[in-house]
XYZ file of C-alpha atoms in Angstrom:
351
model
C 67.595 75.153 27.996
C 68.641 71.569 28.841
C 66.916 68.465 27.574
C 67.695 64.786 27.245
C 68.713 62.743 24.227
C 66.265 62.336 21.343
C 64.424 59.020 21.395
C 66.308 55.993 20.130
C 64.606 54.416 17.081
C 62.932 51.083 17.656
C 63.318 49.669 14.132
C 66.514 47.824 15.002
C 68.771 50.367 13.329
C 70.448 51.589 16.486
C 72.495 49.725 19.046
C 74.926 50.630 21.785
C 76.616 47.282 21.219
C 76.269 45.753 17.762
C 75.441 42.024 17.657
C 77.966 41.473 14.870
C 81.541 42.416 13.992
C 82.594 44.109 17.217
C 81.458 41.472 19.678
C 83.348 43.230 22.474
C 81.922 46.618 21.591
C 81.003 49.086 24.300
C 80.090 52.724 24.467
C 82.764 55.220 25.493
C 80.459 58.226 25.723
C 78.296 59.367 28.571
C 75.291 57.129 29.081
C 72.939 60.082 29.457
C 73.944 62.847 27.069
C 72.607 66.292 27.970
C 71.710 68.519 25.036
C 71.279 72.268 25.109
C 69.128 74.610 23.062
C 70.784 77.721 21.620
C 68.296 79.877 19.714
C 66.614 76.875 18.165
C 69.776 74.838 17.470
C 70.667 71.734 19.457
C 74.161 71.604 20.960
C 75.948 68.877 22.891
C 77.688 69.265 26.268
C 79.724 72.437 26.811
C 82.930 70.438 27.329
C 82.596 68.601 24.021
C 85.338 69.304 21.448
C 83.094 69.200 18.387
C 80.331 71.776 18.699
C 78.480 71.504 15.391
C 74.806 71.040 16.316
C 73.611 67.413 15.997
C 70.102 68.451 14.980
C 67.808 67.986 11.987
C 69.104 71.078 10.169
C 72.675 69.790 10.393
C 71.534 66.347 9.232
C 69.943 67.969 6.175
C 73.252 69.737 5.486
C 75.060 66.398 5.728
C 72.769 65.038 3.013
C 73.701 67.949 0.757
C 77.378 67.316 1.432
C 76.991 63.586 0.795
C 75.286 64.175 -2.566
C 77.911 66.732 -3.539
C 80.873 64.472 -2.704
C 79.316 61.505 -4.463
C 79.218 63.608 -7.620
C 82.738 64.954 -7.107
C 84.316 61.472 -7.226
C 81.413 59.738 -9.040
C 81.357 57.130 -6.319
C 80.686 56.585 -2.632
C 84.409 56.168 -2.012
C 87.916 56.571 -3.372
C 89.695 54.476 -4.658
C 86.745 52.581 -6.083
C 88.496 49.569 -7.649
C 90.676 48.820 -4.638
C 87.803 49.076 -2.160
C 85.635 46.846 -4.364
C 88.339 44.161 -4.340
C 88.777 44.360 -0.575
C 85.020 44.040 -0.015
C 84.451 41.232 -2.541
C 82.516 38.205 -1.221
C 84.772 35.551 0.296
C 84.830 32.506 2.515
C 85.193 33.072 6.244
C 84.174 36.221 8.145
C 82.055 38.613 6.100
C 83.778 41.793 4.925
C 83.080 44.618 7.349
C 83.082 48.436 7.268
C 83.435 50.915 10.135
C 82.139 54.446 9.486
C 83.601 56.761 12.139
C 81.591 59.939 12.638
C 78.603 58.539 10.766
C 76.486 61.672 11.298
C 73.011 60.985 9.971
C 74.071 57.583 8.654
C 73.622 58.335 4.945
C 77.009 56.977 3.828
C 76.778 53.838 6.002
C 73.267 53.055 4.751
C 74.342 53.573 1.131
C 77.296 51.213 1.622
C 75.056 48.598 3.230
C 72.759 48.769 0.206
C 75.660 48.527 -2.247
C 77.339 45.651 -0.368
C 74.547 43.498 1.102
C 77.067 40.740 1.907
C 79.086 43.114 4.125
C 78.505 44.163 7.716
C 78.531 47.910 8.408
C 78.879 49.662 11.762
C 78.531 53.431 12.053
C 79.630 55.229 15.207
C 79.131 58.786 16.396
C 79.045 60.790 19.611
C 75.276 61.101 19.425
C 72.649 58.532 18.410
C 72.366 58.240 14.638
C 68.817 58.775 13.372
C 68.764 57.794 9.676
C 65.983 59.157 7.501
C 65.824 56.121 5.226
C 65.213 52.484 6.219
C 68.334 50.826 7.589
C 69.345 47.529 5.940
C 69.699 44.508 8.213
C 73.462 44.465 7.623
C 73.910 47.975 9.049
C 74.033 49.000 12.703
C 74.798 52.242 14.533
C 76.557 52.621 17.849
C 77.252 55.550 20.148
C 81.002 55.802 20.636
C 83.781 58.386 20.978
C 86.693 57.851 18.605
C 88.964 59.882 20.875
C 89.118 56.794 23.090
C 90.969 53.571 22.208
C 89.239 51.339 19.661
C 90.411 48.100 21.265
C 86.830 46.805 21.289
C 86.944 46.935 17.454
C 90.405 45.380 17.133
C 91.031 43.514 13.866
C 87.318 43.639 12.997
C 87.036 45.682 9.778
C 88.257 45.642 6.199
C 87.405 49.309 5.605
C 87.509 52.210 8.063
C 85.924 55.393 6.700
C 86.317 58.882 8.202
C 84.668 61.878 6.532
C 84.857 65.463 7.808
C 85.395 64.476 11.442
C 88.699 66.243 12.086
C 87.212 68.973 14.263
C 86.163 66.401 16.846
C 89.517 64.589 17.109
C 91.907 65.744 19.843
C 94.995 63.618 19.003
C 94.935 62.834 15.311
C 98.185 60.880 15.145
C 96.935 58.519 17.842
C 93.500 58.384 16.208
C 95.034 57.129 12.943
C 96.862 54.497 14.957
C 93.577 53.383 16.522
C 92.032 53.174 13.041
C 94.860 50.767 12.149
C 93.975 48.732 15.242
C 90.394 48.349 13.988
C 91.550 47.236 10.519
C 92.232 43.665 9.507
C 95.567 42.972 7.767
C 95.411 44.429 4.265
C 92.423 46.581 5.176
C 92.049 50.123 3.913
C 91.629 53.443 5.713
C 89.587 56.040 3.798
C 89.941 59.711 4.753
C 87.835 62.585 3.366
C 88.068 66.227 4.384
C 87.301 69.641 2.945
C 89.797 72.387 3.677
C 88.675 75.534 5.474
C 90.743 77.587 3.017
C 89.182 78.930 -0.164
C 91.039 79.256 -3.468
C 90.788 81.896 -6.182
C 90.269 81.129 -9.908
C 94.049 80.563 -10.225
C 93.854 78.054 -7.329
C 95.799 80.319 -4.997
C 94.737 80.427 -1.319
C 92.583 83.470 -0.588
C 93.748 85.417 2.483
C 91.314 86.173 5.296
C 90.711 89.918 5.495
C 88.795 92.204 7.816
C 85.683 94.049 6.719
C 86.673 97.302 5.059
C 89.815 95.857 3.503
C 89.824 95.465 -0.265
C 88.946 91.899 -1.189
C 87.135 91.154 2.077
C 84.858 88.105 1.952
C 82.335 87.298 4.643
C 82.265 83.669 3.485
C 85.991 83.438 4.129
C 85.693 85.282 7.435
C 82.973 83.028 8.880
C 84.794 79.797 8.119
C 88.077 81.207 9.386
C 86.531 82.205 12.710
C 84.759 78.846 13.055
C 88.056 77.069 12.372
C 89.790 79.071 15.090
C 87.070 78.096 17.569
C 87.472 74.393 16.734
C 91.245 74.638 17.138
C 90.898 76.477 20.454
C 88.833 73.574 21.764
C 91.451 71.013 20.763
C 90.135 69.837 17.382
C 92.226 69.271 14.245
C 90.336 71.282 11.657
C 93.330 71.238 9.262
C 94.403 67.627 9.840
C 94.345 66.804 6.122
C 97.533 68.841 5.748
C 99.366 66.304 7.920
C 97.748 62.997 6.960
C 100.671 61.997 4.716
C 103.259 62.615 7.435
C 101.308 60.778 10.139
C 100.569 57.771 7.940
C 104.091 57.434 6.556
C 105.547 57.541 10.072
C 103.141 54.929 11.411
C 104.461 51.332 11.307
C 100.925 49.919 11.117
C 100.424 51.225 7.563
C 102.267 49.997 4.470
C 105.040 52.449 3.670
C 104.721 54.069 0.259
C 101.073 53.132 -0.326
C 99.501 56.301 1.068
C 97.741 58.132 -1.726
C 95.677 61.312 -1.890
C 93.743 63.255 -4.492
C 92.426 66.795 -4.255
C 89.286 67.983 -6.035
C 88.296 71.647 -6.256
C 84.621 72.586 -6.434
C 83.285 76.088 -7.276
C 81.340 77.405 -4.274
C 78.629 78.711 -6.600
C 77.987 78.780 -10.349
C 80.295 81.770 -10.861
C 82.134 80.207 -13.817
C 81.127 81.233 -17.378
C 78.071 79.391 -18.700
C 80.257 77.887 -21.438
C 82.210 76.010 -18.756
C 79.181 74.660 -16.916
C 77.186 71.757 -18.258
C 74.141 70.481 -16.391
C 76.078 68.195 -14.023
C 78.689 70.854 -13.238
C 75.988 73.422 -12.514
C 74.242 70.986 -10.169
C 77.531 70.342 -8.370
C 78.034 74.101 -7.899
C 74.530 74.454 -6.510
C 75.046 71.587 -4.066
C 78.286 73.167 -2.881
C 76.598 76.549 -2.463
C 73.698 75.157 -0.452
C 76.038 73.063 1.670
C 77.927 76.245 2.568
C 74.733 78.232 3.134
C 73.497 75.572 5.560
C 76.945 75.507 7.138
C 76.626 79.193 8.016
C 73.764 78.393 10.386
C 75.740 75.649 12.084
C 78.768 77.950 12.342
C 76.503 80.596 13.846
C 75.622 78.318 16.752
C 79.291 77.496 17.246
C 80.374 81.161 17.246
C 77.586 82.297 19.565
C 78.535 79.492 21.957
C 82.006 81.075 22.082
C 80.514 84.495 22.978
C 80.933 86.139 19.585
C 78.708 89.185 19.194
C 75.383 88.012 17.764
C 74.784 91.155 15.731
C 78.226 90.919 14.139
C 77.837 87.211 13.347
C 74.423 87.778 11.767
C 75.894 90.647 9.749
C 78.648 88.345 8.431
C 76.074 85.726 7.482
C 73.915 88.270 5.628
C 76.950 89.440 3.650
C 78.107 85.870 2.994
C 74.702 84.833 1.660
C 74.769 87.816 -0.695
C 78.247 86.820 -1.910
C 77.028 83.341 -2.770
C 73.696 84.283 -4.330
C 75.211 87.149 -6.337
C 78.326 85.083 -7.212
C 80.672 87.877 -6.155
C 83.014 85.609 -4.187
C 84.667 83.695 -7.022
C 86.249 80.834 -5.163
C 86.788 77.105 -5.015
C 86.523 74.788 -2.050
C 89.014 71.927 -1.980
C 88.297 68.381 -0.863
C 90.994 65.815 -0.117
C 90.398 62.077 -0.587
C 93.105 59.803 0.791
C 93.718 56.184 1.634
C 96.272 53.992 3.403
C 96.703 50.216 3.682
C 97.095 48.274 6.931
C 100.186 46.041 7.125
C 99.911 42.311 7.790
C 102.029 42.616 10.951
C 100.661 42.672 14.516
C 99.329 46.088 15.511
C 101.755 48.319 17.411
C 100.694 50.921 19.950
C 102.156 54.409 19.776
C 105.357 55.098 21.672
C 104.877 57.921 24.154
C 107.763 60.134 25.243
């Protein structure tokens, strides 16, 4: 089933070309996006790299993920002190933030509320439809970050990218374009969860086939979804290479790249003595984020002609593993940042 884009909100929260910050902004995506229905889930065009469904169910999952990550680092961003200093009120152009892959807009709206003196632009492949009122200092644009960001050149103090790796086709060049959008001394914030799970000793858990001892359907589903993303050209494991790409890019200050990893139990499988109220809530948020992710992965796998009965069987087993706490594992999230140099931006050298 084919149908056109959802209606664009009329409350001033959405714009193809924002009236502030990126005065030369333009859309680099198709002007009339065709959506498809797959068993009740909305998918984008068949030739799109990132196939996670941009529908209400996925937006609800993004809210779960946002709440979970905010509790993981006890902030909207890492590193908190450095970002606060960069975004402090000042004379001249207002501090500005670019949220690439803004999803349902939750992070951008929260930042606009926290920093009312800043200007925030969120971009995504599909129109952003925030659930909460959008502050006047926040705008959303439809744009594809796989294209050059020259229309945002030298416009932002913070560029934020969270869990967008699967939709990026040339990550090294993408990081270079992020540097182009940053003002001198600006900061790039990267956030990504790995698609590998870790056992209680923090050792990677191997992906096994059903029938093998230690098989996990949770592990299997995310492994298969990762392979699909990679086959379509996305970088689902880009966080493993962030340090290398940044340190070999002349547009970022050498030696100032920093990253922190945080491990989160995928359910409340730890002993009760190790779980206070906040920790238990964090485990529950992680579990429900994964449970909702199964349904998005299902649409992705069926789109790639996986057997529906087998996929549904995996999901049934995976839900049991989470509810019964039999898959004792951690998910790992990486939070990283890099600083833009004060030198003129340099394009990438192509062989």
